[in-house]
Coordinates of C-alpha atoms and ligand atoms in Angstrom, one line a residue:
M1 CA -11.6 23.4 -8.2
A2 CA -7.9 23.3 -10.6
D3 CA -6.0 22.3 -7.0
L4 CA -8.3 19.7 -6.7
L5 CA -8.0 18.7 -10.2
Q6 CA -4.4 18.9 -9.7
E7 CA -4.3 16.4 -6.6
I8 CA -5.9 14.4 -8.6
K9 CA -3.7 14.1 -11.4
K10 CA -0.6 13.5 -9.0
R11 CA -2.4 10.4 -7.9
K12 CA -2.0 6.9 -8.7
T13 CA -3.6 4.2 -6.3
F14 CA -2.7 1.0 -6.5
G15 CA -2.2 -2.9 -5.4
I16 CA 0.3 -5.4 -6.0
I17 CA -0.6 -9.1 -6.3
S18 CA 0.7 -12.0 -6.6
H19 CA 1.4 -15.8 -5.1
P20 CA 2.9 -15.6 -1.8
D21 CA 6.5 -15.4 -2.0
A22 CA 7.2 -13.9 -5.2
G23 CA 8.4 -11.4 -4.4
K24 CA 5.7 -8.3 -3.7
T25 CA 7.4 -7.4 -0.1
T26 CA 10.1 -7.1 -2.2
L27 CA 9.4 -5.3 -4.7
T28 CA 7.1 -2.7 -2.9
E29 CA 9.9 -2.5 -0.6
K30 CA 12.5 -1.6 -4.1
L31 CA 9.7 0.7 -4.8
L32 CA 9.4 3.0 -1.7
L33 CA 12.8 3.2 -1.9
F34 CA 12.2 4.5 -5.2
G35 CA 10.2 7.2 -2.8
G36 CA 12.0 8.0 0.1
A37 CA 15.0 8.7 2.0
I38 CA 16.0 5.8 2.1
Q39 CA 16.7 6.9 -1.9
E40 CA 19.5 9.2 -0.6
A41 CA 21.1 6.4 1.5
G42 CA 21.6 4.0 -0.9
A43 CA 19.4 0.9 -1.8
V44 CA 20.9 -1.4 0.7
K45 CA 18.8 -0.8 3.5
S46 CA 16.0 -2.6 2.2
N47 CA 15.9 -4.3 5.6
K48 CA 15.4 -1.5 7.9
I49 CA 12.0 -1.0 5.8
K50 CA 11.5 -4.3 6.3
K51 CA 12.1 -5.6 10.3
G52 CA 10.5 -1.7 10.7
A53 CA 6.5 -1.4 11.4
T54 CA 5.8 -0.4 7.7
S55 CA 3.8 -3.6 6.4
D56 CA 3.2 -4.6 9.3
F57 CA 0.3 -3.3 12.1
M58 CA -0.1 -6.5 14.0
E59 CA 2.3 -9.1 15.7
I60 CA 0.5 -11.9 14.9
E61 CA 1.5 -11.1 11.2
R62 CA 4.9 -10.7 12.5
Q63 CA 5.2 -13.7 14.0
R64 CA 3.9 -15.8 11.0
G65 CA 5.3 -14.0 8.3
I66 CA 2.5 -13.1 6.7
S67 CA 0.8 -9.9 5.3
V68 CA -1.8 -10.6 6.9
A69 CA -3.1 -7.2 7.7
T70 CA -3.8 -4.7 4.7
S71 CA -1.9 -1.4 4.9
V72 CA -1.3 1.3 2.3
L73 CA 2.1 2.6 1.9
A74 CA 2.2 6.5 -0.1
F75 CA 5.3 7.6 -1.2
N76 CA 5.9 11.1 -3.8
Y77 CA 7.8 9.9 -6.5
K78 CA 8.4 12.2 -9.9
G79 CA 5.5 14.0 -8.9
H80 CA 2.5 11.8 -8.2
K81 CA 2.1 11.1 -5.1
I82 CA 1.8 7.2 -5.0
N83 CA -0.7 4.8 -2.9
I84 CA -0.1 1.0 -2.8
L85 CA -2.4 -1.0 -0.5
D86 CA -1.3 -4.0 0.5
T87 CA -2.8 -7.5 0.2
P88 CA -2.0 -10.5 2.1
G89 CA -1.3 -13.0 -0.5
H90 CA -1.6 -16.1 1.4
K91 CA -4.8 -18.0 -0.1
D92 CA -6.8 -17.8 3.7
F93 CA -6.5 -14.1 3.5
A94 CA -8.5 -13.5 0.2
E95 CA -11.1 -12.4 1.2
D96 CA -9.4 -9.6 2.6
T97 CA -7.4 -9.3 -0.6
Y98 CA -10.7 -9.0 -3.1
R99 CA -12.0 -6.1 -0.3
T100 CA -9.0 -4.5 -1.3
L101 CA -9.2 -4.5 -4.6
T102 CA -12.1 -2.4 -4.6
A103 CA -10.2 0.7 -4.0
V104 CA -7.3 0.4 -6.4
D105 CA -7.4 1.6 -9.9
S106 CA -4.8 -0.3 -11.2
V107 CA -2.8 -3.4 -10.3
I108 CA 0.7 -4.6 -11.2
V109 CA 1.5 -8.9 -10.5
V110 CA 4.0 -9.8 -9.8
I111 CA 5.3 -13.8 -10.9
D112 CA 7.9 -15.7 -10.6
V113 CA 10.0 -16.8 -13.4
A114 CA 11.0 -20.2 -12.0
K115 CA 7.5 -21.1 -10.7
G116 CA 5.3 -19.1 -13.6
V117 CA 1.6 -18.5 -13.1
E118 CA 0.6 -19.9 -9.4
E119 CA -3.2 -21.1 -7.9
Q120 CA -3.3 -17.7 -6.1
T121 CA -2.4 -15.7 -8.8
E122 CA -4.7 -17.0 -11.0
K123 CA -7.6 -16.4 -8.2
L124 CA -6.9 -12.4 -8.0
V125 CA -6.4 -11.2 -12.1
K126 CA -8.9 -13.0 -12.4
V127 CA -11.1 -10.9 -9.9
C128 CA -8.9 -8.1 -11.8
R129 CA -10.1 -8.7 -14.8
M130 CA -13.8 -9.1 -13.6
R131 CA -14.0 -4.9 -12.6
N132 CA -11.5 -4.5 -15.5
I133 CA -9.0 -3.5 -13.5
P134 CA -5.7 -2.3 -15.7
M135 CA -2.8 -4.4 -14.6
L136 CA 0.8 -4.4 -14.9
V137 CA 2.4 -7.4 -15.1
F138 CA 6.6 -7.6 -13.3
I139 CA 7.8 -11.0 -14.2
N140 CA 10.7 -11.2 -11.3
K141 CA 14.2 -13.7 -10.2
L142 CA 15.7 -12.5 -13.7
D143 CA 18.7 -13.8 -11.8
R144 CA 17.7 -16.8 -11.3
E145 CA 17.4 -20.1 -13.2
G146 CA 13.4 -20.0 -15.5
K147 CA 11.1 -20.5 -17.8
D148 CA 12.3 -19.3 -20.8
A149 CA 10.7 -15.2 -20.9
F150 CA 8.4 -16.4 -24.2
D151 CA 7.0 -19.6 -22.5
L152 CA 6.1 -17.9 -20.0
L153 CA 4.6 -15.1 -21.8
D154 CA 2.0 -17.7 -23.0
E155 CA 1.4 -19.1 -19.9
V156 CA 0.4 -15.6 -18.5
E157 CA -1.5 -15.4 -21.3
Q158 CA -3.0 -19.1 -21.6
K159 CA -3.4 -19.2 -17.5
L160 CA -5.0 -15.8 -16.8
G161 CA -6.3 -15.2 -19.5
L162 CA -4.6 -11.4 -20.5
T163 CA -3.4 -10.0 -23.2
V164 CA 0.2 -9.4 -22.5
V165 CA 2.2 -6.8 -24.9
P166 CA 6.5 -7.0 -23.5
L167 CA 8.0 -3.5 -22.6
S168 CA 11.1 -5.0 -22.0
I169 CA 12.4 -8.9 -22.3
P170 CA 15.6 -10.1 -20.7
I171 CA 19.4 -11.0 -21.7
G172 CA 19.5 -14.7 -20.6
M173 CA 18.9 -15.5 -17.3
G174 CA 20.1 -16.8 -14.4
S175 CA 24.0 -17.2 -14.7
D176 CA 23.7 -16.0 -17.7
F177 CA 21.3 -13.3 -17.4
Q178 CA 23.2 -10.4 -18.8
G179 CA 20.0 -7.1 -18.7
I180 CA 17.1 -6.4 -19.5
Y181 CA 15.8 -4.6 -23.4
N182 CA 13.8 -2.0 -22.2
I183 CA 11.2 -1.2 -25.9
W184 CA 9.4 1.1 -23.6
E185 CA 12.3 3.3 -22.8
N186 CA 14.7 1.6 -25.7
N187 CA 17.9 0.7 -23.3
I188 CA 19.5 -1.3 -22.4
Q189 CA 20.5 -1.9 -18.7
L190 CA 23.4 -4.0 -17.7
F191 CA 22.7 -6.5 -14.3
L192 CA 26.2 -5.9 -12.4
E193 CA 26.3 -10.0 -10.9
D194 CA 29.1 -9.6 -8.3
K195 CA 28.2 -6.0 -7.1
K196 CA 24.5 -7.5 -5.4
Q197 CA 22.0 -4.1 -5.5
K198 CA 24.3 -2.2 -8.0
V199 CA 22.3 -1.8 -12.0
G200 CA 24.8 -1.7 -14.3
E201 CA 25.5 0.8 -17.4
T202 CA 23.0 2.2 -19.6
V203 CA 23.3 1.5 -23.2
K204 CA 21.8 3.4 -25.1
F205 CA 21.4 3.6 -28.9
D206 CA 19.5 4.0 -31.5
D207 CA 18.9 1.6 -33.9
I208 CA 19.0 -2.2 -32.9
S209 CA 21.3 -3.3 -35.7
D210 CA 23.6 -1.1 -34.0
A211 CA 26.9 -2.5 -33.0
S212 CA 27.2 -1.7 -29.5
I213 CA 25.0 -3.8 -28.4
D214 CA 27.7 -6.1 -29.7
E215 CA 29.6 -4.9 -27.3
A216 CA 27.9 -5.3 -24.5
I217 CA 26.3 -7.8 -24.2
G218 CA 28.5 -9.7 -27.1
E219 CA 27.5 -11.2 -30.7
T220 CA 25.3 -14.7 -29.8
A221 CA 23.4 -13.2 -27.1
A222 CA 22.6 -9.5 -28.8
Q223 CA 21.5 -11.7 -32.5
T224 CA 19.1 -13.5 -30.1
L225 CA 18.2 -10.3 -28.4
R226 CA 17.3 -9.2 -32.4
D227 CA 15.4 -12.3 -33.3
E228 CA 14.0 -12.2 -30.0
L229 CA 12.4 -8.6 -30.9
E230 CA 11.2 -9.2 -34.2
L231 CA 9.2 -12.0 -32.5
V232 CA 7.6 -9.0 -30.2
Q233 CA 7.0 -6.9 -32.9
S234 CA 5.4 -9.8 -34.6
V235 CA 3.1 -12.0 -32.2
Y236 CA 2.2 -9.4 -30.2
P237 CA 0.2 -5.8 -30.6
A238 CA 1.9 -2.5 -30.1
F239 CA 1.4 -1.0 -26.6
C240 CA -1.6 1.1 -26.1
R241 CA -2.6 3.3 -23.5
D242 CA -6.2 3.1 -24.0
E243 CA -6.7 -0.8 -23.8
Y244 CA -5.0 -1.1 -21.3
M245 CA -6.7 1.4 -19.0
K246 CA -9.5 -0.8 -20.6
G247 CA -8.5 -3.5 -18.7
N248 CA -8.1 -5.3 -22.5
L249 CA -4.3 -5.7 -22.4
Q250 CA -1.3 -6.2 -19.6
P251 CA 2.4 -4.3 -20.6
V252 CA 5.1 -6.8 -19.2
F253 CA 8.1 -6.7 -17.4
F254 CA 11.1 -8.2 -16.5
G255 CA 13.3 -8.2 -13.4
S256 CA 14.9 -8.8 -10.2
A257 CA 13.2 -7.0 -7.5
L258 CA 15.6 -8.2 -4.9
N259 CA 18.7 -7.0 -7.0
N260 CA 16.5 -3.9 -7.5
F261 CA 17.5 -4.5 -11.6
G262 CA 14.6 -3.7 -13.7
V263 CA 11.9 -1.9 -10.6
R264 CA 12.6 1.6 -11.7
E265 CA 12.3 1.1 -15.8
L266 CA 8.3 -0.3 -14.0
L267 CA 8.0 2.2 -12.2
D268 CA 8.9 5.2 -14.7
A269 CA 6.8 3.3 -16.8
F270 CA 3.5 2.4 -14.0
V271 CA 3.6 6.7 -13.3
D272 CA 3.9 7.2 -17.2
I273 CA 0.6 5.4 -18.4
A274 CA -1.3 3.9 -14.6
P275 CA -4.6 5.6 -14.5
M276 CA -5.5 8.7 -12.0
P277 CA -8.2 8.6 -9.5
Q278 CA -11.4 7.1 -11.4
P279 CA -15.1 7.7 -11.2
K280 CA -16.8 4.9 -8.9
Q281 CA -20.7 3.9 -9.8
A282 CA -23.2 3.8 -6.4
D283 CA -26.1 2.9 -6.9
T284 CA -28.2 5.8 -7.9
R285 CA -25.1 7.4 -9.5
M286 CA -22.1 7.6 -11.4
V287 CA -19.0 9.7 -8.8
K288 CA -16.1 11.3 -10.2
P289 CA -13.4 12.6 -8.8
E290 CA -13.2 15.6 -9.1
E291 CA -16.5 16.6 -7.7
K292 CA -17.0 19.6 -5.1
N293 CA -18.1 17.2 -2.3
F294 CA -16.4 14.9 -0.5
T295 CA -17.9 11.2 -1.3
G296 CA -15.4 8.0 0.3
F297 CA -16.3 3.9 1.0
V298 CA -15.2 2.0 3.9
F299 CA -12.8 -1.2 2.5
K300 CA -11.0 -2.1 5.9
I301 CA -11.6 -1.8 9.8
H302 CA -8.7 -2.8 12.1
A303 CA -9.4 -3.6 15.5
N304 CA -6.4 -2.8 17.6
M305 CA -3.6 -1.4 16.0
D306 CA -2.4 0.1 18.8
P307 CA -2.5 -2.3 21.9
K308 CA -2.1 0.1 24.9
H309 CA -6.2 1.7 23.1
R310 CA -8.7 -0.2 22.6
D311 CA -9.0 1.1 19.2
R312 CA -10.6 0.7 15.5
L313 CA -8.7 2.3 12.4
A314 CA -11.7 2.1 9.1
F315 CA -9.3 2.4 6.0
V316 CA -11.7 5.4 3.7
K317 CA -10.7 5.6 0.0
I318 CA -11.3 8.5 -1.0
V319 CA -13.6 9.3 -4.4
S320 CA -14.7 12.3 -4.7
G321 CA -13.7 16.4 -3.6
V322 CA -11.9 17.1 -0.5
F323 CA -11.8 15.0 2.6
R324 CA -11.0 17.8 5.5
R325 CA -11.1 16.9 9.4
N326 CA -13.7 18.3 12.2
E327 CA -16.0 18.6 8.8
N328 CA -19.4 16.3 9.9
Y329 CA -19.7 13.9 7.1
L330 CA -22.6 11.2 6.9
L331 CA -22.9 7.9 7.2
V332 CA -25.2 7.3 4.9
R333 CA -26.7 3.5 6.3
E334 CA -27.0 5.4 9.9
G335 CA -28.0 8.1 8.6
K336 CA -25.5 9.3 11.0
K337 CA -23.3 12.6 10.5
L338 CA -19.7 11.8 12.1
K339 CA -16.9 14.4 12.8
F340 CA -13.1 13.3 12.3
S341 CA -11.4 15.0 14.7
S342 CA -7.3 13.3 13.8
P343 CA -7.7 11.4 10.3
N344 CA -4.6 9.3 9.4
A345 CA -3.0 9.5 6.7
F346 CA -0.3 6.4 5.3
F347 CA 3.0 6.8 4.9
A348 CA 6.2 4.6 4.4
D349 CA 7.1 4.1 7.4
K350 CA 4.5 6.6 9.3
K351 CA 1.0 7.4 9.9
E352 CA -0.5 10.9 10.6
V353 CA -2.9 13.0 11.3
V354 CA -3.8 15.6 8.0
D355 CA -6.6 17.7 7.7
E356 CA -7.4 17.7 4.3
S357 CA -6.7 14.5 1.9
F358 CA -8.0 14.1 -1.9
P359 CA -9.4 11.1 -4.2
G360 CA -7.0 8.7 -4.6
D361 CA -6.0 8.7 -0.7
I362 CA -6.9 6.8 1.5
V363 CA -7.4 7.8 5.6
G364 CA -7.2 6.0 8.5
L365 CA -9.6 7.1 10.7
H366 CA -10.3 6.1 14.2
D367 CA -13.5 4.6 15.0
T368 CA -16.0 2.9 17.9
G369 CA -17.6 1.2 16.5
N370 CA -19.9 2.4 13.8
F371 CA -18.4 1.1 10.5
R372 CA -18.5 -1.6 8.9
I373 CA -16.5 -2.1 5.7
G374 CA -18.4 -0.6 1.9
D375 CA -20.3 2.1 3.8
T376 CA -20.2 5.4 2.4
L377 CA -19.1 8.6 3.7
T378 CA -21.0 11.9 2.3
E379 CA -21.7 15.7 2.7
G380 CA -25.2 15.0 2.9
E381 CA -26.1 13.5 -0.5
K382 CA -27.5 9.3 0.1
L383 CA -26.1 7.3 -2.3
N384 CA -24.3 3.7 -1.2
F385 CA -20.7 3.2 -3.5
K386 CA -21.3 -0.3 -4.6
G387 CA -18.7 -3.9 -5.2
I388 CA -18.1 -5.2 -1.8
P389 CA -18.6 -8.3 -1.6
S390 CA -19.0 -11.3 0.8
F391 CA -18.6 -14.3 -0.3
S392 CA -19.5 -17.9 0.7
P393 CA -16.5 -19.0 3.3
E394 CA -15.5 -21.8 2.7
H395 CA -15.1 -23.8 6.5
F396 CA -17.5 -23.3 9.1
R397 CA -17.2 -24.0 13.0
Y398 CA -19.2 -23.9 15.9
I399 CA -17.3 -21.2 18.6
N400 CA -18.1 -22.0 21.9
N401 CA -16.7 -20.2 24.9
A402 CA -14.1 -21.4 26.9
D403 CA -14.8 -19.6 29.4
P404 CA -17.7 -18.8 31.4
M405 CA -16.5 -15.6 32.9
K406 CA -15.8 -13.7 30.4
A407 CA -18.1 -14.0 28.1
K408 CA -18.6 -10.3 27.0
Q409 CA -15.3 -10.5 26.2
L410 CA -15.9 -12.7 23.6
A411 CA -18.5 -12.0 22.0
K412 CA -16.8 -8.0 21.7
G413 CA -14.2 -9.9 20.3
I414 CA -16.0 -11.7 18.2
D415 CA -18.3 -9.0 16.7
Q416 CA -15.3 -6.5 16.2
L417 CA -13.2 -9.3 14.4
M418 CA -16.5 -9.6 12.2
D419 CA -16.4 -6.0 11.6
E420 CA -12.8 -6.1 9.8
G421 CA -13.9 -8.5 7.7
V422 CA -11.6 -11.6 9.6
A423 CA -14.7 -14.5 9.1
Q424 CA -18.8 -14.5 9.1
L425 CA -20.9 -15.0 11.7
F426 CA -23.7 -16.6 11.0
T427 CA -26.0 -17.6 14.1
L428 CA -28.9 -20.5 13.7
E429 CA -32.8 -19.2 14.1
M430 CA -33.4 -22.6 15.7
N431 CA -31.2 -21.8 19.1
G432 CA -29.1 -18.8 18.6
R433 CA -26.1 -21.3 18.2
K434 CA -22.8 -19.1 16.4
I435 CA -21.2 -20.3 13.7
I436 CA -17.6 -19.1 12.1
G437 CA -17.3 -19.1 8.2
T438 CA -13.6 -18.7 7.0
V439 CA -12.0 -19.2 3.8
G440 CA -9.0 -20.6 5.1
A441 CA -8.5 -23.0 8.0
L442 CA -6.2 -20.2 9.0
Q443 CA -7.9 -17.8 10.6
Y444 CA -9.2 -20.3 12.7
E445 CA -6.3 -20.2 15.1
V446 CA -5.7 -16.0 13.4
I447 CA -9.2 -15.7 16.0
Q448 CA -8.3 -17.7 18.8
Y449 CA -4.5 -15.7 18.9
R450 CA -6.7 -12.6 18.1
L451 CA -9.6 -13.1 21.1
E452 CA -6.8 -14.6 23.6
H453 CA -4.1 -11.6 23.1
E454 CA -6.5 -8.4 22.4
Y455 CA -10.0 -9.1 24.1
G456 CA -9.0 -12.0 27.0
A457 CA -11.5 -14.2 25.7
K458 CA -11.4 -17.7 25.1
C459 CA -12.8 -20.3 22.4
T460 CA -12.9 -23.2 21.0
Y461 CA -14.0 -25.1 18.1
E462 CA -16.3 -27.5 17.3
S463 CA -16.7 -29.5 13.2
I464 CA -19.6 -29.2 11.3
S465 CA -20.7 -30.2 8.4
I466 CA -21.3 -27.1 6.2
H467 CA -20.7 -27.1 2.7
K468 CA -21.8 -23.6 1.4
A469 CA -23.7 -20.0 2.9
C470 CA -26.6 -18.9 0.4
W471 CA -28.0 -16.4 0.8
V472 CA -31.7 -15.8 1.1
E473 CA -34.2 -13.6 -1.3
A474 CA -37.2 -14.4 -1.2
D475 CA -41.0 -13.0 0.0
E476 CA -41.0 -14.0 3.4
K477 CA -45.1 -14.2 3.1
S478 CA -45.4 -15.8 0.3
S479 CA -46.4 -20.0 1.4
E480 CA -43.5 -21.5 -0.5
F481 CA -40.8 -19.1 1.9
L482 CA -43.0 -20.5 4.9
E483 CA -42.9 -24.3 3.8
F484 CA -39.1 -23.7 2.8
A485 CA -38.6 -22.5 6.0
R486 CA -40.8 -25.5 7.8
L487 CA -38.7 -28.3 6.0
K488 CA -34.7 -26.4 6.2
H489 CA -35.1 -24.2 9.4
R490 CA -32.2 -26.6 11.6
F491 CA -30.4 -24.9 8.5
L492 CA -31.3 -21.5 8.4
A493 CA -29.3 -18.4 10.4
R494 CA -28.6 -14.9 9.7
D495 CA -25.4 -13.4 9.1
K496 CA -24.4 -10.2 10.8
Y497 CA -26.9 -7.9 9.8
H498 CA -29.1 -10.0 9.8
Q499 CA -29.4 -11.8 6.3
L500 CA -31.5 -15.0 6.1
V501 CA -28.6 -17.1 4.3
F502 CA -28.9 -21.5 4.4
L503 CA -26.1 -23.1 5.5
A504 CA -26.3 -25.9 2.7
D505 CA -24.4 -29.4 3.2
S506 CA -24.2 -29.9 0.2
S507 CA -24.2 -29.3 -3.7
F508 CA -27.5 -31.5 -4.0
T509 CA -28.9 -29.6 -1.6
I510 CA -28.5 -26.5 -3.5
Q511 CA -29.7 -28.1 -6.3
M512 CA -32.8 -30.1 -4.4
T513 CA -34.1 -26.6 -3.2
Q514 CA -33.4 -24.9 -6.1
E515 CA -36.0 -27.0 -7.8
K516 CA -38.7 -27.8 -5.0
F517 CA -38.3 -23.7 -4.3
P518 CA -38.0 -22.1 -7.4
N519 CA -38.9 -18.8 -6.5
I520 CA -36.4 -18.6 -3.3
R521 CA -33.4 -17.6 -5.0
L522 CA -29.8 -19.1 -3.4
H523 CA -27.0 -16.5 -3.4
F524 CA -23.1 -17.8 -3.0
I525 CA -22.7 -13.7 -2.5
S526 CA -23.7 -10.9 -0.3
E527 CA -23.1 -7.3 -0.5
Y528 CA -22.0 -6.0 2.6
A529 CA -22.0 -2.5 1.0
E530 CA -26.2 -3.1 0.4
S531 CA -28.5 -2.1 3.7
Ligands
G4P1 P1 6.0 -12.1 -0.7 O1 5.9 -10.6 -0.5 O2 5.5 -12.4 -2.5 O3 5.7 -13.1 0.1 O4 7.4 -12.6 -1.2 P2 9.0 -11.9 -1.3 O5 9.3 -10.6 -1.5 O6 8.7 -11.9 0.6 O7 10.0 -12.7 -1.6 C1 10.3 -13.9 -1.0 C2 11.9 -14.5 -2.0 O8 12.1 -14.7 -2.9 C3 12.5 -13.8 -0.9 O9 13.2 -15.0 0.2 C4 13.2 -12.7 -1.2 O10 14.4 -12.3 -0.7 C5 13.5 -14.0 -3.2 N1 13.4 -12.5 -3.6 C6 12.8 -11.7 -3.9 N2 12.8 -10.9 -5.5 C7 14.0 -12.2 -5.8 C8 14.7 -11.8 -6.9 O11 14.7 -10.9 -7.7 N3 15.7 -13.0 -7.0 C9 16.1 -14.0 -5.4 N4 16.6 -14.7 -6.5 N5 15.0 -14.3 -4.9 C10 14.2 -12.6 -5.0 P3 13.7 -15.6 1.4 O12 14.6 -16.4 1.4 O13 12.3 -16.6 1.7 O14 13.0 -14.4 2.6 P4 14.5 -13.2 2.9 O15 15.0 -14.0 4.0 O16 15.3 -13.2 1.7 O17 13.7 -11.9 3.2

């Protein structure tokens, strides 16, 4: 028991979220440098990670340069085991990111100093706020000209609805960038412009009036710094860990991921304050990590990771107890016992078979088609973890078979891609035609590409005018429902789990339908976990 507690306390599982190009990948790589073998070899080797198979399981991801897959990167730092769950920043893969956010205990939000708060950051932070996930903010690219630090802090507060506490402030910016005053550690890190990737000397002092500051950065910059610090103290609240943990207050750090500047400070503060694995709500009760019995849930399914083997990998976040290799676990939805002989654990540059995993960890389980996203595994207790929703897609198209000889392959491919959560499938009640719903148009290309390359099947799409998918909650025996079904039969479909869905062609239709059929409830969100 003591061991389990110790293991739990060691772990920090988090995600990095940002708008594409803000520097998420670069920051991830730099964080890995602090934890891995690269530390000894020197920070400049970062490209090796980038070009390796670390964060891109799929060929398509390499081709497009977008992080399509959500992968797991683990490393050790200062006695902690840190699990980074990689999240695609591209908006077309937002749903993948939302699901991953159900498996993190905290997040780091990366913002580009020049671009400020961008659209995708807003959306993702909103989801984190809804879930009260503790957040740290990293303002990146200080080596470039950008917005004034305080204007940017205002923007973060206003657009993201956060209550910020700067724990570092930049000294200058772009060509005048001199370094960072670290309020958390009370020192100044000097930036060596001519020696990229290298951090300059650390200026330590007891008091902000210390003359060593003037010597290090010049009198004018030192005076500005003192004024700004006064401003920070008078305008922003003091840091309070409890408030951070509740999601009420968000510490902010400045730096340059590319130059590995301000990253160690961020990481050090992160290991000091970020939460260890947290309890998670299930339908019947709250499950605590330190409970003896294993529980976990599937937040991601990835098919055909290795093109040579037709297998799927289900990513399971461990919520409580110890997950053990070759032990029988209950897949609650199916009431089925399953045993896993080669569960994978993830590291920065490899995955490995492990005998034991602990709360906060992610294990990859080879799957032959048993799992769905949102599934719960336990040692026997019948409970289901909540909160893996499926949102109404934004785009809809009919999918047609373009090669009659490959109908089986197509059906299998569609089935597996939907299990992974790449898109949603709706089958029209009326005629059995299949409609694919996605968050972004790009997924249609991904699906087409993967069907062809992984399943040898070809498809074409056909446009259809649908505004939203509404999950229908109704007493299917009531006369009101029968009338609704009669009137709307052309727009009724079943999702992959046979839930009834009304495919509405406009918001006006939705409004009229709700007025006419008050006892039929239309939802824009479904919970995969619900059986
Ligand atoms: P993302 O994962 O959030 O999409 O962003 P990524 O890390 O790929 O960074 C996007 C671009 O911003 C990259 O340049 C990267 O080198 C650059 N970048 C990241 N951090 C900093 C920083 O602190 N300062 C500056 N000046 N640039 C930074 P790229 O030209 O698009 O790619 P690459 O050819 O450098 O890989």
